[in-house]
Coordinates of C-alpha atoms in Angstrom, one line a residue:
M461 CA 0.0 0.0 0.0
K462 CA 1.4 3.3 -1.0
H463 CA -0.3 6.2 0.6
Q464 CA 1.0 9.6 1.6
N465 CA -1.2 10.1 4.6
F466 CA -2.4 7.3 6.8
L467 CA -5.7 8.8 8.1
N468 CA -6.5 10.2 4.6
Y469 CA -6.1 6.7 3.2
V470 CA -8.3 5.2 6.0
C471 CA -11.0 7.8 5.3
S472 CA -10.9 7.2 1.5
D473 CA -11.0 3.5 1.9
L474 CA -13.9 3.5 4.3
I475 CA -15.9 5.7 1.9
K476 CA -15.2 3.2 -0.9
K477 CA -16.2 0.2 1.2
Y478 CA -19.3 1.5 3.1
S479 CA -22.2 3.5 1.7
D480 CA -23.4 4.5 5.1
L481 CA -20.6 5.5 7.5
S482 CA -23.0 6.2 10.3
K483 CA -23.3 2.4 10.9
L484 CA -19.6 2.3 11.9
A485 CA -17.8 2.6 15.2
I486 CA -14.2 3.8 14.5
I487 CA -11.8 3.4 17.4
F488 CA -8.4 5.3 17.5
P489 CA -5.5 5.1 19.9
N490 CA -6.0 8.7 21.0
R491 CA -8.4 11.6 20.7
R492 CA -6.1 13.6 18.5
S493 CA -6.4 11.1 15.7
I494 CA -10.2 11.6 15.7
I495 CA -9.9 15.3 15.0
Y496 CA -7.6 14.8 12.0
F497 CA -9.8 11.9 10.7
N498 CA -12.9 14.1 10.9
N499 CA -11.1 16.9 9.1
H500 CA -10.1 14.5 6.2
L501 CA -13.7 13.2 6.1
S502 CA -15.2 16.7 5.9
K503 CA -13.0 17.4 2.8
K504 CA -14.1 14.2 1.0
I505 CA -17.9 14.7 1.2
D506 CA -20.0 17.0 -0.9
T507 CA -23.3 16.8 1.1
P508 CA -24.1 16.6 4.8
I509 CA -24.1 13.1 6.2
F510 CA -24.4 11.4 9.6
G511 CA -20.8 10.6 10.6
P512 CA -19.5 7.4 12.2
F513 CA -19.2 6.9 15.9
T514 CA -15.6 7.8 16.8
S515 CA -13.8 7.2 20.1
S516 CA -10.4 6.6 21.6
V517 CA -9.8 3.0 22.9
D518 CA -10.0 4.1 26.5
D519 CA -13.2 6.1 26.0
F520 CA -14.7 3.1 24.1
F521 CA -14.6 0.8 27.1
F522 CA -16.3 3.3 29.3
E523 CA -18.9 4.1 26.6
V524 CA -19.8 0.4 26.1
T525 CA -19.9 -0.6 29.8
G526 CA -21.8 2.6 30.7
Y527 CA -19.4 3.2 33.6
S528 CA -18.1 6.7 34.5
K529 CA -14.3 7.2 34.9
I530 CA -13.4 7.7 38.5
D531 CA -10.7 10.4 39.2
N532 CA -7.6 9.4 41.1
L533 CA -8.5 11.2 44.4
T534 CA -12.0 9.8 44.6
L535 CA -10.6 6.3 43.9
F536 CA -8.1 6.8 46.8
F537 CA -11.0 7.8 49.2
E538 CA -13.0 4.7 48.1
F539 CA -9.9 2.6 48.6
Y540 CA -9.1 4.0 52.0
E541 CA -12.7 3.5 53.2
E542 CA -12.5 -0.2 52.4
Y543 CA -8.9 -0.4 53.8
T544 CA -10.0 0.9 57.2
K545 CA -12.9 -1.6 57.3
I546 CA -10.7 -4.6 56.6
Q547 CA -7.3 -3.9 58.2
K548 CA -7.2 -4.1 62.0
E549 CA -4.0 -2.1 62.4
T550 CA -4.7 0.7 59.8
K551 CA -2.3 3.4 58.9
T552 CA -3.2 7.1 59.0
I553 CA -4.6 8.6 55.8
E554 CA -1.3 10.6 55.5
N555 CA 0.7 7.4 55.6
C556 CA -1.6 5.6 53.3
L557 CA -1.3 8.4 50.7
K558 CA 2.4 7.5 50.3
W559 CA 1.8 3.9 49.0
A560 CA -1.9 3.7 48.0
D561 CA -1.1 4.9 44.4
T562 CA 1.3 2.0 43.9
L563 CA -1.2 -0.6 45.0
L564 CA -4.0 0.9 42.9
K565 CA -1.7 0.8 39.9
D566 CA -1.1 -2.9 40.6
F567 CA -4.9 -3.5 40.8
D568 CA -5.2 -1.7 37.4
E569 CA -2.5 -3.9 35.8
I570 CA -4.1 -7.1 37.3
D571 CA -7.4 -6.1 35.6
K572 CA -5.9 -5.1 32.3
Y573 CA -4.1 -8.4 32.0
I574 CA -7.0 -10.4 33.4
V575 CA -4.9 -12.0 36.1
D576 CA -6.4 -14.6 38.3
K577 CA -6.9 -13.7 42.0
N578 CA -4.5 -16.5 42.9
I579 CA -1.7 -13.9 42.4
F580 CA -2.6 -12.5 45.8
K581 CA -2.0 -15.9 47.5
T582 CA 1.3 -16.3 45.7
L583 CA 2.3 -12.8 46.8
L584 CA 1.5 -13.7 50.4
D585 CA 3.7 -16.8 50.1
F586 CA 6.5 -14.6 48.7
K587 CA 6.2 -12.2 51.6
K588 CA 6.2 -15.0 54.2
L589 CA 9.4 -16.5 52.8
D590 CA 11.0 -13.1 52.6
N591 CA 10.2 -12.3 56.2
W592 CA 10.6 -15.7 57.9
D593 CA 12.6 -15.4 61.1
L594 CA 13.3 -17.6 64.2
D595 CA 13.5 -14.5 66.4
L596 CA 10.1 -14.3 68.2
Q597 CA 10.3 -10.6 68.8
K598 CA 10.9 -10.0 65.0
Q599 CA 8.0 -12.3 64.2
I600 CA 5.5 -10.1 66.2
V601 CA 6.5 -7.1 64.0
T602 CA 6.4 -9.3 60.9
N603 CA 2.9 -10.6 61.6
D604 CA 1.5 -7.1 61.4
Y605 CA 3.2 -6.7 58.0
I606 CA 2.0 -10.1 56.8
S607 CA -1.6 -9.4 57.8
F608 CA -1.7 -6.6 55.3
F609 CA -0.9 -9.0 52.4
E610 CA -3.3 -11.6 53.8
N611 CA -6.1 -9.0 53.3
L612 CA -5.1 -7.8 49.9
E613 CA -7.4 -10.1 47.9
L614 CA -10.4 -9.1 50.1
L615 CA -9.5 -5.5 49.7
Y616 CA -9.3 -5.8 45.9
T617 CA -12.6 -7.7 45.8
N618 CA -14.4 -5.3 48.0
L619 CA -13.1 -2.2 46.2
T620 CA -14.0 -3.5 42.7
N621 CA -17.5 -4.7 43.9
K622 CA -18.1 -1.3 45.5
L623 CA -17.1 0.6 42.3
K624 CA -19.2 -1.7 40.1
A625 CA -22.2 -1.0 42.3
K626 CA -21.6 2.7 41.8
K627 CA -21.1 2.2 38.0
S628 CA -17.8 4.0 38.4
A629 CA -14.4 2.5 37.5
Y630 CA -10.7 3.0 36.6
S631 CA -9.5 2.0 33.1
G632 CA -8.3 -1.5 34.0
L633 CA -11.6 -2.5 35.6
T634 CA -13.7 -1.5 32.6
Q635 CA -11.4 -3.5 30.4
R636 CA -11.8 -6.5 32.5
I637 CA -15.6 -6.2 32.8
L638 CA -15.9 -6.0 29.0
A639 CA -13.3 -8.8 28.4
D640 CA -15.2 -11.1 30.8
D641 CA -18.5 -10.4 29.1
P642 CA -17.7 -9.4 25.5
I643 CA -21.3 -10.0 24.3
T644 CA -22.0 -6.6 25.9
V645 CA -20.4 -5.0 22.8
H646 CA -22.8 -7.0 20.6
H647 CA -25.8 -5.6 22.5
W648 CA -24.3 -2.1 22.5
L649 CA -23.8 -2.2 18.7
K650 CA -27.4 -3.2 18.2
K651 CA -28.7 -0.5 20.6
Q652 CA -26.6 2.2 18.8
N653 CA -27.7 0.8 15.4
L654 CA -24.0 0.1 14.5
H655 CA -22.9 -2.8 12.3
K656 CA -19.1 -2.9 12.7
V657 CA -16.2 -1.7 14.8
I658 CA -13.1 -0.4 12.9
F659 CA -9.8 -0.3 14.8
V660 CA -7.4 2.3 13.4
G661 CA -3.7 2.4 14.1
L662 CA -3.6 0.3 17.3
A663 CA -0.3 -0.9 18.6
G664 CA 0.5 -2.6 22.0
M665 CA -2.6 -3.8 23.6
T666 CA -3.5 -5.2 27.0
S667 CA -4.7 -8.8 27.4
A668 CA -8.2 -7.5 28.1
E669 CA -8.2 -5.5 24.9
E670 CA -6.9 -8.5 22.9
K671 CA -9.6 -10.7 24.4
L672 CA -12.4 -8.3 23.4
I673 CA -11.0 -8.0 19.9
D674 CA -10.7 -11.8 19.7
F675 CA -14.5 -12.0 20.3
L676 CA -15.3 -9.3 17.7
Y677 CA -13.0 -10.9 15.1
K678 CA -14.6 -14.3 15.6
E679 CA -18.0 -12.8 15.2
S680 CA -16.9 -10.8 12.1
L681 CA -17.7 -7.6 13.8
C682 CA -14.4 -5.8 13.4
E683 CA -11.9 -4.7 10.8
F684 CA -8.4 -3.2 11.2
Y685 CA -6.2 -0.5 9.6
W686 CA -2.5 -0.7 10.6
D687 CA -0.1 2.2 10.6
I688 CA 3.1 0.1 10.0
D689 CA 5.8 0.1 7.4
K690 CA 7.4 -2.8 5.6
Y691 CA 10.9 -1.7 6.9
F692 CA 9.8 -2.4 10.5
F693 CA 7.4 -5.2 9.8
H694 CA 9.7 -7.7 8.0
N695 CA 12.9 -7.0 9.9
K696 CA 12.5 -9.0 13.2
N697 CA 15.3 -7.0 14.7
Q698 CA 13.1 -4.0 14.6
E699 CA 11.2 -3.8 17.9
A700 CA 8.8 -1.3 16.5
G701 CA 7.2 -4.0 14.4
F702 CA 6.8 -6.6 17.2
F703 CA 3.2 -6.0 18.0
A704 CA 2.2 -5.6 14.3
R705 CA 3.8 -9.0 13.5
K706 CA 2.0 -10.6 16.4
Y707 CA -1.4 -9.2 15.5
F708 CA -1.2 -9.8 11.8
K709 CA -0.5 -13.5 12.5
K710 CA -3.2 -13.7 15.2
W711 CA -6.0 -12.1 13.3
N712 CA -4.9 -13.2 9.8
Q713 CA -4.4 -9.7 8.4
N714 CA -3.6 -8.9 4.8
E715 CA -0.1 -7.6 4.3
S716 CA -1.2 -5.4 1.4
Q717 CA -2.0 -2.8 4.1
I718 CA 1.6 -2.4 5.0
S719 CA 3.2 0.9 3.9
T720 CA 6.4 1.1 1.8
R721 CA 7.4 4.7 2.2
F722 CA 9.7 4.8 5.2
L723 CA 12.8 4.4 3.0
N724 CA 11.6 7.3 0.7
K725 CA 14.1 10.1 0.4
K726 CA 14.0 12.6 3.3
H727 CA 15.9 15.7 4.2
I728 CA 17.2 15.3 7.8
N729 CA 19.3 17.9 9.6
I730 CA 20.8 17.2 13.0
I731 CA 21.7 20.4 14.8
G732 CA 23.5 20.7 18.1
A733 CA 22.2 23.3 20.6
N734 CA 23.3 24.4 24.0
K735 CA 20.8 23.6 26.8
L736 CA 17.0 23.8 26.7
V737 CA 16.6 27.5 26.0
G738 CA 19.2 27.3 23.3
Q739 CA 17.1 24.7 21.5
S740 CA 14.0 26.9 21.7
K741 CA 15.9 29.9 20.3
L742 CA 17.3 27.9 17.5
L743 CA 13.8 26.6 16.7
G744 CA 12.6 30.2 16.5
D745 CA 15.4 31.1 14.1
L746 CA 14.8 28.1 11.8
L747 CA 11.0 28.9 11.7
S748 CA 11.7 32.6 10.9
K749 CA 13.7 31.6 7.9
Q750 CA 10.9 29.6 6.4
S751 CA 8.2 31.0 4.1
F752 CA 5.0 29.4 5.2
D753 CA 1.6 29.7 3.6
E754 CA -1.7 28.6 5.3
Q755 CA -1.4 25.0 3.9
S756 CA 2.3 24.4 4.6
I757 CA 2.2 25.7 8.2
T758 CA -0.6 23.2 8.9
Q759 CA 1.6 20.4 7.7
T760 CA 4.4 21.5 10.1
A761 CA 4.8 20.1 13.6
V762 CA 7.1 20.8 16.5
V763 CA 7.5 17.6 18.6
L764 CA 8.7 18.0 22.2
A765 CA 10.4 15.0 23.7
D766 CA 10.8 17.1 26.8
E767 CA 7.5 18.7 27.6
S768 CA 9.1 21.2 30.0
L769 CA 10.3 23.0 26.9
L770 CA 6.7 24.2 26.1
F771 CA 6.9 27.8 27.5
P772 CA 10.4 28.5 26.1
V773 CA 9.2 27.2 22.7
L774 CA 6.1 29.4 22.8
E775 CA 8.2 32.4 23.6
S776 CA 10.5 31.7 20.7
I777 CA 7.9 31.2 17.9
P778 CA 8.2 34.1 15.4
K779 CA 5.4 36.6 15.5
K780 CA 4.7 36.1 11.8
I781 CA 3.3 32.7 12.7
K782 CA -0.2 33.8 13.9
D783 CA -1.9 30.4 14.3
I784 CA -0.4 28.0 16.8
N785 CA -2.1 24.9 18.1
V786 CA -0.7 23.3 21.3
T787 CA -2.0 19.8 21.8
L788 CA -0.2 19.0 25.0
G789 CA -1.3 20.6 28.3
V790 CA 0.7 22.5 30.9
S791 CA 0.9 20.7 34.3
L792 CA -0.6 22.8 37.1
S793 CA 2.3 22.0 39.3
T794 CA 4.7 23.9 37.0
L795 CA 2.8 27.2 37.0
P796 CA 4.2 30.1 39.0
I797 CA 0.9 30.9 40.7
I798 CA 0.9 27.5 42.4
Y799 CA 3.8 28.7 44.6
L800 CA 1.3 31.1 46.4
F801 CA -0.7 28.2 47.7
E802 CA 2.4 26.1 48.6
D803 CA 3.7 29.1 50.6
L804 CA 0.4 29.3 52.4
F805 CA 0.6 25.6 53.4
T806 CA 4.2 26.1 54.5
L807 CA 3.2 29.1 56.6
Y808 CA 0.5 27.3 58.6
I809 CA 2.2 23.8 58.8
G810 CA 5.3 25.5 60.2
A811 CA 3.4 27.6 62.7
L812 CA 3.7 27.1 66.4
K813 CA 0.7 26.9 68.6
Q814 CA 1.2 29.2 71.6
N815 CA -2.2 28.1 73.0
S816 CA -5.4 26.6 71.6
S817 CA -6.3 29.8 69.8
R818 CA -3.0 31.7 69.1
L819 CA -0.5 30.9 66.3
L820 CA 3.0 32.1 65.8
F821 CA 4.4 32.2 62.2
H822 CA 8.1 31.8 61.4
Y823 CA 9.4 35.1 59.9
K824 CA 11.0 33.4 56.9
N825 CA 7.7 31.8 55.9
I826 CA 5.9 35.2 56.3
L827 CA 8.5 36.9 54.1
S828 CA 8.4 34.2 51.5
L829 CA 4.6 34.4 51.3
I830 CA 4.3 38.2 51.1
Q831 CA 7.0 38.3 48.4
N832 CA 4.7 36.5 46.0
P833 CA 3.8 38.9 43.2
Y834 CA 0.2 37.7 43.0
L835 CA -0.4 38.3 46.7
Q836 CA 1.3 41.7 46.6
K837 CA -1.1 42.8 43.9
I838 CA -4.1 42.3 46.2
L839 CA -2.4 42.9 49.5
Y840 CA -1.2 46.4 48.5
A841 CA -4.2 47.4 46.4
G842 CA -4.8 50.5 48.5
K843 CA -2.9 53.8 48.1
S844 CA -1.3 53.7 51.5
H845 CA 0.5 50.5 52.5
T846 CA 3.7 49.3 54.1
S847 CA 6.2 48.1 51.6
F848 CA 7.8 44.6 51.7
E849 CA 11.2 46.2 52.6
E850 CA 9.6 48.0 55.6
I851 CA 7.9 44.8 56.8
E852 CA 11.2 42.9 56.5
S853 CA 13.0 45.7 58.3
S854 CA 10.5 45.8 61.2
I855 CA 10.6 42.1 61.8
K856 CA 14.4 42.0 61.8
K857 CA 14.7 45.2 63.9
E858 CA 12.5 43.6 66.6
K859 CA 14.5 40.3 66.2
L860 CA 11.3 38.4 65.8
S861 CA 11.7 34.8 64.9
Y862 CA 8.0 34.0 65.3
V863 CA 5.2 36.6 64.8
S864 CA 1.6 36.4 65.8
C865 CA -1.4 37.5 63.6
N866 CA -2.0 40.7 65.7
E867 CA 1.7 41.6 65.5
L868 CA 1.7 41.1 61.8
K869 CA -1.3 43.4 61.3
S870 CA 0.4 46.0 63.4
I871 CA 3.5 45.8 61.3
F872 CA 1.5 46.1 58.0
N873 CA -0.1 49.2 59.4
N874 CA -3.1 48.7 57.2
K875 CA -6.4 48.5 59.1
N876 CA -9.5 46.8 57.7
N877 CA -7.6 44.9 55.1
V878 CA -9.9 42.0 54.3
V879 CA -7.2 40.0 52.5
L880 CA -4.8 40.4 55.4
D881 CA -7.5 39.4 57.9
N882 CA -8.3 36.2 55.9
I883 CA -4.7 35.1 55.3
F884 CA -3.3 35.7 58.7
N885 CA -6.1 34.2 60.9
N886 CA -5.6 31.8 63.8
K887 CA -8.7 29.8 62.7
N888 CA -6.9 28.7 59.5
I889 CA -5.1 26.0 61.3
N890 CA -8.3 24.1 60.9
P891 CA -8.3 22.4 57.4
Y892 CA -11.9 23.3 56.7
T893 CA -11.3 27.0 57.5
F894 CA -8.1 26.9 55.5
I895 CA -10.0 25.7 52.5
E896 CA -12.4 28.5 52.8
M897 CA -9.5 31.0 53.1
V898 CA -7.9 29.6 49.9
I899 CA -11.2 29.8 47.9
F900 CA -11.6 33.5 49.0
L901 CA -8.0 34.2 48.0
V902 CA -8.4 32.5 44.6
D903 CA -11.5 34.7 43.9
T904 CA -9.6 37.8 44.9
V905 CA -6.5 37.1 42.9
H906 CA -8.5 36.1 39.9
V907 CA -10.2 39.6 39.7
G908 CA -6.8 41.3 39.6
L909 CA -5.5 39.3 36.6
D910 CA -5.2 40.8 33.1
K911 CA -7.2 38.3 31.0
K912 CA -6.0 39.9 27.7
N913 CA -2.4 38.9 28.6
E914 CA -1.9 35.3 27.3
F915 CA 0.4 34.4 30.2
E916 CA -2.0 35.7 32.9
K917 CA -4.9 34.0 31.1
V918 CA -3.1 30.7 31.7
Q919 CA -2.8 31.7 35.4
A920 CA -6.5 32.5 35.5
D921 CA -7.3 29.0 34.1
C922 CA -5.0 27.6 36.8
L923 CA -6.8 29.5 39.5
K924 CA -10.2 28.2 38.3
M925 CA -8.9 24.6 38.5
V926 CA -7.3 25.3 42.0
K927 CA -10.7 26.5 43.2
E928 CA -12.5 23.4 41.8
N929 CA -9.9 21.3 43.6
F930 CA -10.4 22.9 47.0
I931 CA -14.2 22.8 46.6
F932 CA -13.8 19.1 45.8
L933 CA -11.6 18.7 48.9
R934 CA -14.2 20.5 51.0
T935 CA -16.9 18.2 49.8
S936 CA -14.8 15.1 50.3
C937 CA -13.9 16.2 53.9
K938 CA -17.6 16.2 54.7
K939 CA -18.5 13.1 52.7
Y940 CA -15.9 10.9 54.2
S941 CA -16.1 12.4 57.7
A942 CA -12.4 12.9 57.5
N943 CA -10.3 14.0 60.4
W944 CA -7.6 15.7 58.3
T945 CA -4.6 17.8 59.2
L946 CA -3.0 20.5 57.0
N947 CA -0.3 18.0 56.1
V948 CA -3.0 15.6 54.7
L949 CA -4.6 18.5 52.9
L950 CA -1.3 19.5 51.3
S951 CA -0.6 15.9 50.2
L952 CA -4.0 15.7 48.6
F953 CA -3.6 19.1 46.9
K954 CA -0.2 18.0 45.5
K955 CA -1.7 14.7 44.3
M956 CA -4.4 16.6 42.4
I957 CA -2.2 19.2 40.7
K958 CA 0.4 16.6 39.8
T959 CA -1.9 14.9 37.3
Q960 CA -3.9 18.0 36.1
K961 CA -3.1 19.9 33.0
I962 CA -4.3 23.2 31.4
N963 CA -5.1 22.9 27.8
F964 CA -4.4 25.7 25.4
E965 CA -7.1 27.1 23.1
G966 CA -6.4 26.8 19.4
E967 CA -7.7 25.6 16.0
P968 CA -7.0 21.8 16.1
V969 CA -6.1 21.4 12.4
R970 CA -4.8 24.8 11.5
G971 CA -1.5 26.5 12.0
L972 CA 1.7 25.3 13.5
Q973 CA 1.2 22.1 15.6
I974 CA 3.1 21.7 18.9
M975 CA 2.7 18.3 20.5
G976 CA 4.4 15.6 22.6
L977 CA 5.7 12.3 21.2
L978 CA 2.7 10.1 22.0
E979 CA 0.3 12.5 20.3
T980 CA 2.0 12.0 16.9
R981 CA 0.5 8.5 16.6
N982 CA -1.4 8.0 13.3
L983 CA -0.5 11.6 12.2
D984 CA 1.5 12.6 9.1
F985 CA 3.3 15.9 8.5
N986 CA 5.5 17.2 5.7
E987 CA 8.0 19.0 8.0
I988 CA 8.8 18.1 11.6
Y989 CA 11.1 19.7 14.2
V990 CA 11.9 17.3 17.0
L991 CA 13.5 18.9 20.1
S992 CA 15.6 17.1 22.9
V993 CA 16.8 14.2 20.7
N994 CA 19.2 13.3 23.4
E995 CA 19.9 10.2 25.5
E996 CA 17.4 9.7 28.3
K997 CA 14.8 11.7 26.2
I998 CA 14.5 9.6 23.0
P999 CA 14.1 6.9 24.0
S1000 CA 13.2 7.8 27.5
P1001 CA 14.8 5.5 30.1
K1002 CA 12.6 2.7 31.2
K1003 CA 11.6 3.7 34.7
Q1004 CA 11.6 0.9 37.2
Q1005 CA 8.0 0.9 38.3
I1006 CA 7.5 0.5 42.0
S1007 CA 5.2 -2.3 42.7
F1008 CA 4.0 -4.6 45.6
F1009 CA 4.4 -7.5 43.2
P1010 CA 8.0 -8.8 42.5
F1011 CA 9.0 -8.9 38.8
E1012 CA 9.3 -12.7 38.8
L1013 CA 5.7 -13.0 40.0
K1014 CA 4.4 -10.5 37.5
K1015 CA 6.2 -12.2 34.7
N1016 CA 4.8 -15.6 35.7
Y1017 CA 1.2 -14.2 35.6
G1018 CA 1.8 -12.5 32.2
I1019 CA 1.9 -8.8 33.4
A1020 CA 5.6 -8.0 32.7

């Protein structure tokens, strides 16, 4: 097969084969591919039509099962609730936060690879052998440790049953549910008035995904399009062709689909650049020398192997390039405004309790907080105020290591300052009151941002998500009757922002495309700029995943 654009070929071929595309469910490896496919489809039809059902693989499982996707924090709370019911010697929620994610990832893998529950008994035997000791005193400590592994199977069973009852699940659980009862897909297709499932450009799959496709293939309910080249497919030394070779053999696929264009002539330039910012500046210079029209700029992509380069790259894009579409999000944890909330936590966690109702703040934590530019904007909104230098001088002059709320207000010399009263308040040592203070602060800071400025617009979006996070934490605190400390609240906050990203607004199939490596799957461009083509970036080092299950055990059960 000789085609210049994979998704364009898929689109053309489907139009030839099927007179009514609305009877098809087309499944892609990611959502990005769907946007490009729909763009190709819109250019090939002359009259309005009902389009096919399109979905990413992950979304497809949730759609068919009818389950909603549970977020990481809610999953943790559900897990902790079951853990406290089962385990006699339970750990605090703060301690549990440190290892729960690891165990939940293990549960996810167990489900994705349809592993029998016997794995828990085998793990228990592993742990008993590892911790066997003749010393009676050591055995007492060991027994508490072993009891945790004795209860793992029950914990997994109770958690999954609870989630099923609530019609809420993590990815692995939905895959297992559908793999164990694949006839559900048949019923779903009939209900949606769909005749066939088309899988486009899939690569490595889990055992659950393979089992479902086995059923669909046996029932003649699915077809495949493979984004693979002859160069990788026929050379067994090429690891990139491993899964394609496996699936072609398993599902008896026609090799006429295989592309032969990888060895076509290309112009490749390898350029050395000094450090991260140097790469970004060099990219800007290279782009400024190009003469792009509307069509050619759309066929140009910047691929970031190191996603921390996003802001330097955006700053370096020449002004003549008006349309930019950023497909990767910015992690909340990397945005400057987040430091404001981290400083607030540091202030109160590091405070001393002089008595039940009076707090003393360490002067370094105070200075760090009031130095924050976003806080200064609202703290010094009035005409008459004490400058940061004057506050620092007053604290040092009095040789104050710890300062009370009243002393601070006196130093600020700014009466009836609502912001000051809310931030420096003895009641904020209570997590619930602390949450209310943060929500007030978010609203106040948000008003002072310049929404026309692109950078501050991103900070405004960040504030919106921070507020949603704290409202969720407030609700969770009530729902689970949690006896939290500020340390727990900080751990939960960090857990949330670590996985959350802000997406940029842009025209999906217009202008310069900036994306991460994984988002390039199924996509074709005429010109590509790949940054950070360095060791430990491409390929990225295989991180040793922390797990409760030893590698030998996982390998034996088909997970590794």
